[in-house]
Coordinates of C-alpha atoms (C1' of nucleotides) in Angstrom, one line a residue:
Chain A
X1 CA 67.0 -32.2 -27.1
X2 CA 65.3 -35.3 -25.7
X3 CA 62.7 -33.0 -24.2
X4 CA 62.0 -31.6 -27.6
X5 CA 61.7 -35.0 -29.1
X6 CA 59.3 -36.1 -26.4
X7 CA 57.3 -33.0 -27.0
X8 CA 57.1 -33.8 -30.6
X9 CA 56.1 -37.3 -29.9
X10 CA 53.5 -36.0 -27.6
X11 CA 52.2 -33.8 -30.3
X12 CA 52.0 -36.7 -32.7
X13 CA 50.3 -38.8 -30.1
X14 CA 47.7 -36.1 -29.6
X15 CA 47.3 -35.8 -33.4
X16 CA 46.7 -39.5 -33.6
X17 CA 44.2 -39.4 -30.9
X18 CA 42.5 -36.6 -32.6
X19 CA 42.6 -38.6 -35.8
X20 CA 41.0 -41.6 -34.2
X21 CA 38.4 -39.4 -32.5
X22 CA 37.5 -37.5 -35.5
X23 CA 34.4 -39.5 -36.3
X24 CA 33.1 -38.6 -32.9
X25 CA 34.2 -35.1 -33.0
X26 CA 33.1 -34.2 -36.4
X27 CA 30.0 -32.4 -35.3
X28 CA 31.5 -30.9 -32.3
X29 CA 33.6 -28.0 -33.6
X30 CA 34.4 -26.7 -30.2
X31 CA 36.0 -29.9 -29.1
X32 CA 37.6 -30.3 -32.4
X33 CA 39.1 -26.9 -32.2
X34 CA 40.3 -27.5 -28.7
X35 CA 42.0 -30.6 -29.7
X36 CA 43.6 -28.9 -32.6
X37 CA 44.8 -26.2 -30.3
X38 CA 46.4 -28.7 -28.1
X39 CA 48.3 -30.3 -30.9
X40 CA 49.4 -27.0 -32.2
X41 CA 50.4 -25.9 -28.7
X42 CA 52.6 -28.9 -28.2
X43 CA 54.3 -28.5 -31.5
X44 CA 54.7 -24.8 -31.0
X45 CA 56.4 -25.4 -27.7
X46 CA 58.7 -27.9 -29.3
X47 CA 59.5 -25.5 -32.0
X48 CA 60.3 -22.8 -29.6
X49 CA 62.6 -25.1 -27.7
X50 CA 64.1 -26.0 -31.0
X51 CA 64.9 -22.4 -31.7
X52 CA 66.3 -21.9 -28.3
X53 CA 68.6 -24.9 -28.9
X54 CA 69.5 -23.6 -32.2
X55 CA 70.2 -20.1 -31.0
X56 CA 72.4 -21.3 -28.2
X57 CA 74.6 -23.7 -29.9
X58 CA 74.6 -23.3 -33.5
X59 CA 75.6 -20.5 -35.8
X60 CA 74.4 -22.1 -38.9
X61 CA 71.7 -24.6 -39.3
X62 CA 71.8 -25.4 -42.9
X63 CA 69.4 -28.1 -43.7
X64 CA 72.0 -30.2 -45.2
X65 CA 69.7 -32.5 -47.0
X66 CA 67.5 -29.8 -48.4
X67 CA 67.1 -29.8 -52.0
X68 CA 68.2 -26.4 -52.8
X69 CA 71.5 -25.3 -53.8
X70 CA 72.7 -21.8 -53.5
X71 CA 74.9 -20.1 -55.9
X72 CA 78.4 -21.1 -55.4
X73 CA 79.7 -17.8 -54.6
X74 CA 77.8 -17.7 -51.4
X75 CA 77.4 -21.0 -49.9
X76 CA 79.7 -23.6 -51.0
X77 CA 81.6 -23.2 -47.8
X78 CA 80.8 -26.5 -46.3
X79 CA 80.5 -26.3 -42.7
X80 CA 79.2 -29.3 -40.9
X81 CA 75.5 -28.9 -41.3
X82 CA 73.5 -29.7 -38.2
X83 CA 71.5 -32.2 -40.0
X84 CA 69.9 -33.6 -36.9
X85 CA 68.4 -30.4 -35.9
X86 CA 67.5 -29.3 -39.4
X87 CA 65.9 -32.5 -40.3
X88 CA 64.1 -32.7 -37.1
X89 CA 62.6 -29.4 -37.8
X90 CA 61.7 -30.5 -41.2
X91 CA 60.2 -33.5 -39.8
X92 CA 58.3 -31.5 -37.3
X93 CA 57.0 -29.3 -40.0
X94 CA 56.0 -32.2 -42.2
X95 CA 54.4 -34.1 -39.4
X96 CA 52.3 -31.1 -38.4
X97 CA 51.4 -30.6 -42.0
X98 CA 50.4 -34.1 -42.5
X99 CA 48.5 -34.2 -39.3
X100 CA 46.6 -31.2 -40.4
X101 CA 46.1 -32.8 -43.8
X102 CA 44.3 -35.6 -42.1
X103 CA 42.2 -33.4 -40.0
X104 CA 41.3 -31.3 -43.0
X105 CA 40.5 -34.3 -45.1
X106 CA 38.3 -35.7 -42.5
X107 CA 36.6 -32.5 -41.8
X108 CA 36.1 -31.9 -45.5
X109 CA 34.8 -35.4 -46.0
X110 CA 32.4 -35.1 -43.1
X111 CA 31.3 -31.8 -44.3
X112 CA 30.6 -33.1 -47.6
X113 CA 28.8 -36.0 -46.2
X114 CA 26.6 -33.7 -44.4
X115 CA 26.1 -31.0 -46.9
X116 CA 26.2 -32.6 -50.2
X117 CA 24.3 -35.4 -51.5
X118 CA 26.4 -36.1 -54.6
X119 CA 29.6 -36.3 -52.7
X120 CA 30.4 -39.5 -54.4
X121 CA 31.9 -37.7 -57.3
X122 CA 34.2 -35.7 -55.1
X123 CA 37.7 -36.8 -54.7
X124 CA 39.6 -35.5 -51.9
X125 CA 43.0 -35.3 -53.4
X126 CA 45.9 -34.7 -51.2
X127 CA 48.1 -36.3 -53.7
X128 CA 47.1 -33.7 -56.1
X129 CA 48.7 -31.1 -53.9
X130 CA 51.9 -31.6 -55.7
X131 CA 53.7 -34.3 -57.4
X132 CA 52.6 -37.5 -58.7
X133 CA 55.6 -39.2 -57.4
X134 CA 58.9 -38.9 -55.9
X135 CA 60.5 -36.1 -57.6
X136 CA 63.8 -36.0 -56.0
X137 CA 66.0 -33.2 -56.6
X138 CA 69.5 -33.8 -57.6
X139 CA 71.8 -31.4 -56.1
X140 CA 74.2 -31.1 -58.9
X141 CA 73.1 -32.1 -62.4
X142 CA 74.3 -29.1 -64.3
X143 CA 71.7 -29.1 -66.9
X144 CA 71.0 -25.8 -68.4
X145 CA 69.3 -23.9 -65.7
X146 CA 67.6 -20.7 -65.2
X147 CA 70.2 -18.0 -65.7
X148 CA 72.1 -20.0 -68.2
X149 CA 74.1 -22.1 -66.0
X150 CA 74.6 -22.6 -62.4
X151 CA 77.6 -20.3 -62.1
X152 CA 76.5 -17.3 -63.8
X153 CA 77.2 -14.8 -61.2
X154 CA 79.8 -12.4 -62.0
X155 CA 80.0 -9.0 -60.5
X156 CA 80.1 -6.9 -63.5
X157 CA 79.3 -3.3 -62.9
X158 CA 79.5 -0.6 -65.3
X159 CA 77.3 2.2 -64.0
X160 CA 73.7 2.6 -63.4
X161 CA 71.2 2.9 -66.2
X162 CA 71.7 6.2 -67.8
X163 CA 68.3 6.3 -69.2
X164 CA 66.2 9.2 -68.4
X165 CA 63.0 7.4 -68.9
X166 CA 63.2 4.2 -66.9
X167 CA 65.5 3.6 -64.2
X168 CA 66.5 0.0 -63.8
X169 CA 68.4 -1.6 -61.2
X170 CA 71.7 -3.0 -62.0
X171 CA 71.4 -6.5 -63.1
X172 CA 72.8 -8.1 -60.1
X173 CA 73.3 -6.6 -56.8
X174 CA 74.8 -9.8 -55.5
X175 CA 71.4 -10.8 -54.4
X176 CA 70.8 -14.2 -53.2
X177 CA 69.8 -16.8 -55.7
X178 CA 68.5 -20.2 -54.9
X179 CA 67.6 -22.7 -57.4
X180 CA 65.3 -25.6 -56.7
X181 CA 63.5 -28.1 -58.8
X182 CA 60.0 -28.8 -58.2
X183 CA 57.5 -31.1 -59.8
X184 CA 54.4 -30.0 -61.5
X185 CA 51.2 -31.4 -60.2
X186 CA 50.5 -34.5 -62.3
X187 CA 46.8 -34.2 -61.9
X188 CA 44.6 -31.5 -63.1
X189 CA 46.4 -28.8 -64.8
X190 CA 50.0 -29.7 -65.0
X191 CA 50.9 -26.5 -66.7
X192 CA 50.4 -24.3 -63.7
X193 CA 53.7 -23.3 -62.1
X194 CA 54.4 -24.8 -58.7
X195 CA 53.3 -22.8 -55.7
X196 CA 55.0 -22.1 -52.5
X197 CA 54.2 -20.4 -49.3
X198 CA 54.5 -17.0 -50.8
X199 CA 52.3 -15.2 -53.1
X200 CA 53.8 -14.0 -56.3
X201 CA 52.7 -11.6 -58.9
X202 CA 53.8 -12.3 -62.4
X203 CA 55.4 -9.5 -64.1
X204 CA 56.8 -11.0 -67.2
X205 CA 57.2 -14.0 -69.4
X206 CA 59.9 -14.5 -72.0
X207 CA 60.8 -17.0 -74.5
X208 CA 64.3 -18.2 -73.7
X209 CA 66.6 -19.2 -76.4
X210 CA 67.0 -22.9 -76.7
X211 CA 64.1 -23.6 -74.4
X212 CA 60.9 -25.1 -75.4
X213 CA 59.0 -23.3 -72.7
X214 CA 58.9 -19.7 -71.8
X215 CA 60.3 -18.4 -68.5
X216 CA 58.0 -16.7 -66.2
X217 CA 59.0 -13.9 -63.9
X218 CA 57.4 -13.3 -60.6
X219 CA 57.8 -10.8 -57.8
X220 CA 56.5 -10.9 -54.3
X221 CA 52.9 -9.7 -54.1
X222 CA 53.8 -7.6 -51.2
X223 CA 56.6 -5.8 -53.0
X224 CA 55.0 -2.5 -52.6
X225 CA 53.7 -2.8 -49.1
X226 CA 56.9 -4.2 -47.7
X227 CA 59.4 -3.3 -50.3
X228 CA 59.9 -7.0 -50.5
X229 CA 62.6 -7.6 -53.1
X230 CA 62.0 -11.3 -53.5
X231 CA 61.5 -12.6 -57.0
X232 CA 61.3 -15.9 -58.6
X233 CA 61.7 -17.3 -62.1
X234 CA 60.0 -20.4 -63.1
X235 CA 60.9 -22.5 -66.1
X236 CA 59.9 -25.9 -67.2
X237 CA 62.5 -28.3 -68.2
X238 CA 62.8 -29.1 -71.8
X239 CA 63.2 -32.8 -71.3
X240 CA 60.8 -33.1 -68.5
X241 CA 57.8 -30.8 -68.7
X242 CA 56.6 -32.0 -65.4
X243 CA 59.6 -30.5 -63.7
X244 CA 60.1 -26.9 -63.1
X245 CA 63.2 -25.1 -62.2
X246 CA 62.5 -22.3 -59.8
X247 CA 65.0 -19.7 -59.1
X248 CA 64.4 -17.6 -56.1
X249 CA 66.1 -14.3 -56.0
X250 CA 66.3 -11.9 -53.2
X251 CA 65.0 -12.4 -49.7
X252 CA 61.5 -11.9 -48.5
X253 CA 61.2 -9.0 -46.1
X254 CA 57.6 -9.8 -45.7
X255 CA 57.8 -12.5 -43.2
X256 CA 54.3 -13.7 -43.0
X257 CA 51.8 -16.1 -44.2
X258 CA 51.2 -16.1 -47.9
X259 CA 47.7 -14.8 -47.4
X260 CA 46.9 -11.3 -46.3
X261 CA 49.7 -9.5 -44.5
X262 CA 48.7 -9.1 -40.9
X263 CA 51.9 -8.0 -39.3
X264 CA 53.4 -4.6 -39.4
X265 CA 56.3 -4.4 -41.8
X266 CA 59.3 -5.9 -40.1
X267 CA 62.3 -3.8 -39.3
X268 CA 64.9 -3.9 -42.1
X269 CA 67.0 -6.5 -40.4
X270 CA 69.5 -8.4 -42.4
X271 CA 68.3 -11.8 -43.2
X272 CA 70.7 -14.5 -42.2
X273 CA 71.2 -17.7 -44.0
X274 CA 69.3 -19.4 -41.2
X275 CA 66.3 -17.3 -41.8
X276 CA 66.4 -17.8 -45.5
X277 CA 66.8 -21.5 -45.3
X278 CA 64.0 -21.6 -43.0
X279 CA 61.8 -19.9 -45.3
X280 CA 62.9 -22.2 -48.0
X281 CA 62.1 -25.1 -45.8
X282 CA 58.5 -24.0 -45.9
X283 CA 58.6 -24.3 -49.6
X284 CA 59.5 -27.9 -49.4
X285 CA 57.4 -30.5 -47.8
X286 CA 57.2 -34.1 -47.6
X287 CA 54.5 -36.0 -49.3
X288 CA 52.9 -39.0 -47.8
X289 CA 53.1 -42.1 -49.9
X290 CA 50.4 -42.4 -52.4
X291 CA 49.3 -45.9 -52.6
X292 CA 46.3 -46.1 -54.9
X293 CA 44.3 -43.0 -54.8
X294 CA 42.5 -43.5 -51.6
X295 CA 42.4 -41.2 -48.7
X296 CA 44.8 -42.5 -46.2
X297 CA 42.6 -41.4 -43.4
X298 CA 42.5 -44.6 -41.6
X299 CA 46.0 -45.5 -42.3
X300 CA 48.7 -44.7 -40.0
X301 CA 51.4 -43.0 -42.0
X302 CA 51.1 -40.3 -39.4
X303 CA 52.6 -42.7 -37.0
X304 CA 55.7 -41.5 -35.5
X305 CA 57.5 -44.6 -36.6
X306 CA 56.6 -43.9 -40.2
X307 CA 57.6 -40.3 -40.0
X308 CA 60.9 -41.1 -38.4
X309 CA 61.6 -43.7 -41.0
X310 CA 60.6 -41.3 -43.6
X311 CA 63.1 -38.8 -42.4
X312 CA 65.7 -41.3 -41.8
X313 CA 65.3 -42.4 -45.4
X314 CA 66.9 -39.3 -46.6
X315 CA 66.1 -38.0 -50.0
X316 CA 63.8 -35.1 -49.5
X317 CA 61.0 -34.8 -51.9
X318 CA 60.3 -31.6 -53.4
X319 CA 56.8 -31.1 -54.5
X320 CA 54.9 -28.5 -56.3
X321 CA 52.9 -28.0 -53.3
X322 CA 50.0 -25.7 -53.4
X323 CA 46.6 -25.5 -54.8
X324 CA 46.5 -26.3 -58.4
X325 CA 44.1 -23.7 -59.5
X326 CA 42.7 -25.9 -62.1
X327 CA 40.4 -24.2 -64.3
X328 CA 38.5 -27.3 -65.0
X329 CA 38.7 -28.2 -61.3
X330 CA 36.2 -31.0 -61.5
X331 CA 38.2 -33.9 -60.3
X332 CA 39.8 -32.0 -57.5
X333 CA 37.5 -31.3 -54.7
X334 CA 40.0 -30.2 -52.2
X335 CA 43.1 -28.2 -52.8
X336 CA 45.0 -26.2 -50.5
X337 CA 48.5 -25.2 -49.7
X338 CA 49.8 -27.6 -47.2
X339 CA 52.7 -25.4 -46.5
X340 CA 50.4 -22.6 -45.8
X341 CA 49.0 -24.6 -43.0
X342 CA 52.3 -25.4 -41.5
X343 CA 53.1 -21.8 -41.9
X344 CA 49.9 -20.7 -40.3
X345 CA 50.4 -23.2 -37.5
X346 CA 53.8 -21.9 -36.7
X347 CA 53.0 -18.2 -37.2
X348 CA 49.6 -17.7 -36.0
X349 CA 49.0 -16.9 -32.4
X350 CA 47.4 -19.6 -30.4
X351 CA 44.1 -17.9 -30.4
X352 CA 41.7 -20.5 -29.2
X353 CA 38.8 -18.9 -31.0
X354 CA 38.9 -20.8 -34.1
X355 CA 42.2 -22.5 -34.9
X356 CA 40.8 -24.1 -37.9
X357 CA 40.0 -20.9 -39.6
X358 CA 43.1 -20.8 -41.6
X359 CA 42.5 -24.1 -43.0
X360 CA 39.3 -23.0 -44.6
X361 CA 40.3 -19.6 -45.5
X362 CA 43.7 -20.0 -46.9
X363 CA 42.4 -22.0 -49.7
X364 CA 41.1 -19.5 -52.1
X365 CA 42.7 -16.5 -50.6
X366 CA 46.1 -17.9 -51.3
X367 CA 46.3 -17.3 -54.9
X368 CA 44.2 -15.8 -57.4
X369 CA 44.6 -17.0 -60.9
X370 CA 47.7 -18.2 -62.3
X371 CA 48.3 -17.3 -65.9
X372 CA 46.3 -20.0 -67.4
X373 CA 44.3 -18.5 -70.0
X374 CA 44.9 -21.0 -72.7
X375 CA 48.4 -19.9 -73.6
X376 CA 51.6 -21.4 -72.9
X377 CA 50.6 -24.7 -74.5
X378 CA 52.8 -27.6 -74.8
X379 CA 54.1 -28.1 -78.3
Chain B
dC1 C1' 36.8 -0.8 -59.2
dC2 C1' 40.9 -2.9 -58.2
dG3 C1' 44.4 -6.3 -58.4
dA4 C1' 46.5 -9.8 -61.4
dT5 C1' 48.0 -11.2 -65.9
dT6 C1' 49.5 -10.5 -70.6
dT7 C1' 52.5 -8.9 -73.8
dG8 C1' 55.2 -5.8 -76.6
dA9 C1' 58.8 -2.6 -75.8
dC10 C1' 62.6 -1.0 -73.4
dC11 C1' 67.2 -1.4 -71.4
dG12 C1' 71.5 -3.4 -69.5
dC13 C1' 75.0 -6.6 -70.2
dC14 C1' 77.8 -9.6 -72.8
Chain C
dG1 C1' 73.4 -7.0 -81.9
dG2 C1' 71.4 -10.6 -79.2
dC3 C1' 69.7 -12.2 -75.0
dG4 C1' 67.5 -11.9 -70.7
dG5 C1' 65.2 -9.2 -67.2
dT6 C1' 61.9 -5.6 -66.4
dC7 C1' 58.5 -2.1 -67.3
dA8 C1' 54.0 -0.6 -68.1
dA9 C1' 49.8 -0.2 -70.9
dA10 C1' 46.1 -3.0 -72.0
dT11 C1' 43.3 -6.5 -70.7
dC12 C1' 41.1 -9.7 -67.8
dG13 C1' 38.3 -11.2 -64.1
dG14 C1' 36.4 -11.3 -59.4

DNA sequence: CCGATTTGACCGCC
DNA sequence: GGCGGTCAAATCGG
């Protein structure tokens, strides 16, 4: 375990060095790429060790502090969650993510400085990636939630659809449901639903009785390709339109980055809780503190001390991470899914060719347009 | 042209 | 019968 920690510390150190060297390296993409590779490599190694540790001595690594809560029928069996490991992993993810944030911001800034003359009007907005603040998720709070309440699961079965026209699946095949609360981005278009590491395709929207806002239904974009059964429902809270309740249903069988699928369809292995939670962990990420609106490039919130204190502080923050595909998109110069980067970092092979590629490509590839065509206005 | 979104209709469940 | 979830044709948009 100590080895892992020191690996991570090393990674952070490298990242910091990279950070401080960025001004010098800005116009040396090769060196930059190399440095990034080093950082990634260290983190990757640490992560692999983590998994080895996990695999050998834990059967369940529920991130105990994570802000999701499963349906009672499946997971309210409270084993002692291995919080250290889980939070360490979270921390690892977030630190990588934030490191890459900095790199990306710097690169972008430099790029703009070089390429564009009117860069003064551009605002690199990492804060805009998600929330405007600490939207902490309560783990209970039985407000009316998607699905009516938090305990709606009942195995009622009375035969399959007898219709000859459409065949519908039974309402509930005991599929997993996970509810999380996420905050809408407070800048730009706050009406777009929160994003996560997966790409979703909207297949329906419905007015829900007693709710001011309609509920949107999404399914995994790769549903056809991978028979991925994952779905999600997104609904804004009545009393806090900046908050969304997102219910994830079903497990992703398309284990990959949210962008183009690049792996062959995985074998139909049963997905364990661990896997699932891990995926969920990608959805959730820690936001750096947002003091004023400046780019914290020269600040040291990346410092290990800070990150550790951040994680020790408990209270995970859930954000509506992801690119707010603002239609107006003027004030936001840089938007990209942070979680995507973490995802890419951990999933991409360590090809030394161009490790920064995903940073620049995952931006627009990630998501087309969210249904934002002037409807769904706030009353 | 193709994939995503919209939206009214359909259908299962309570 | 009402509600919520899904389907699928129409539409949009890159």
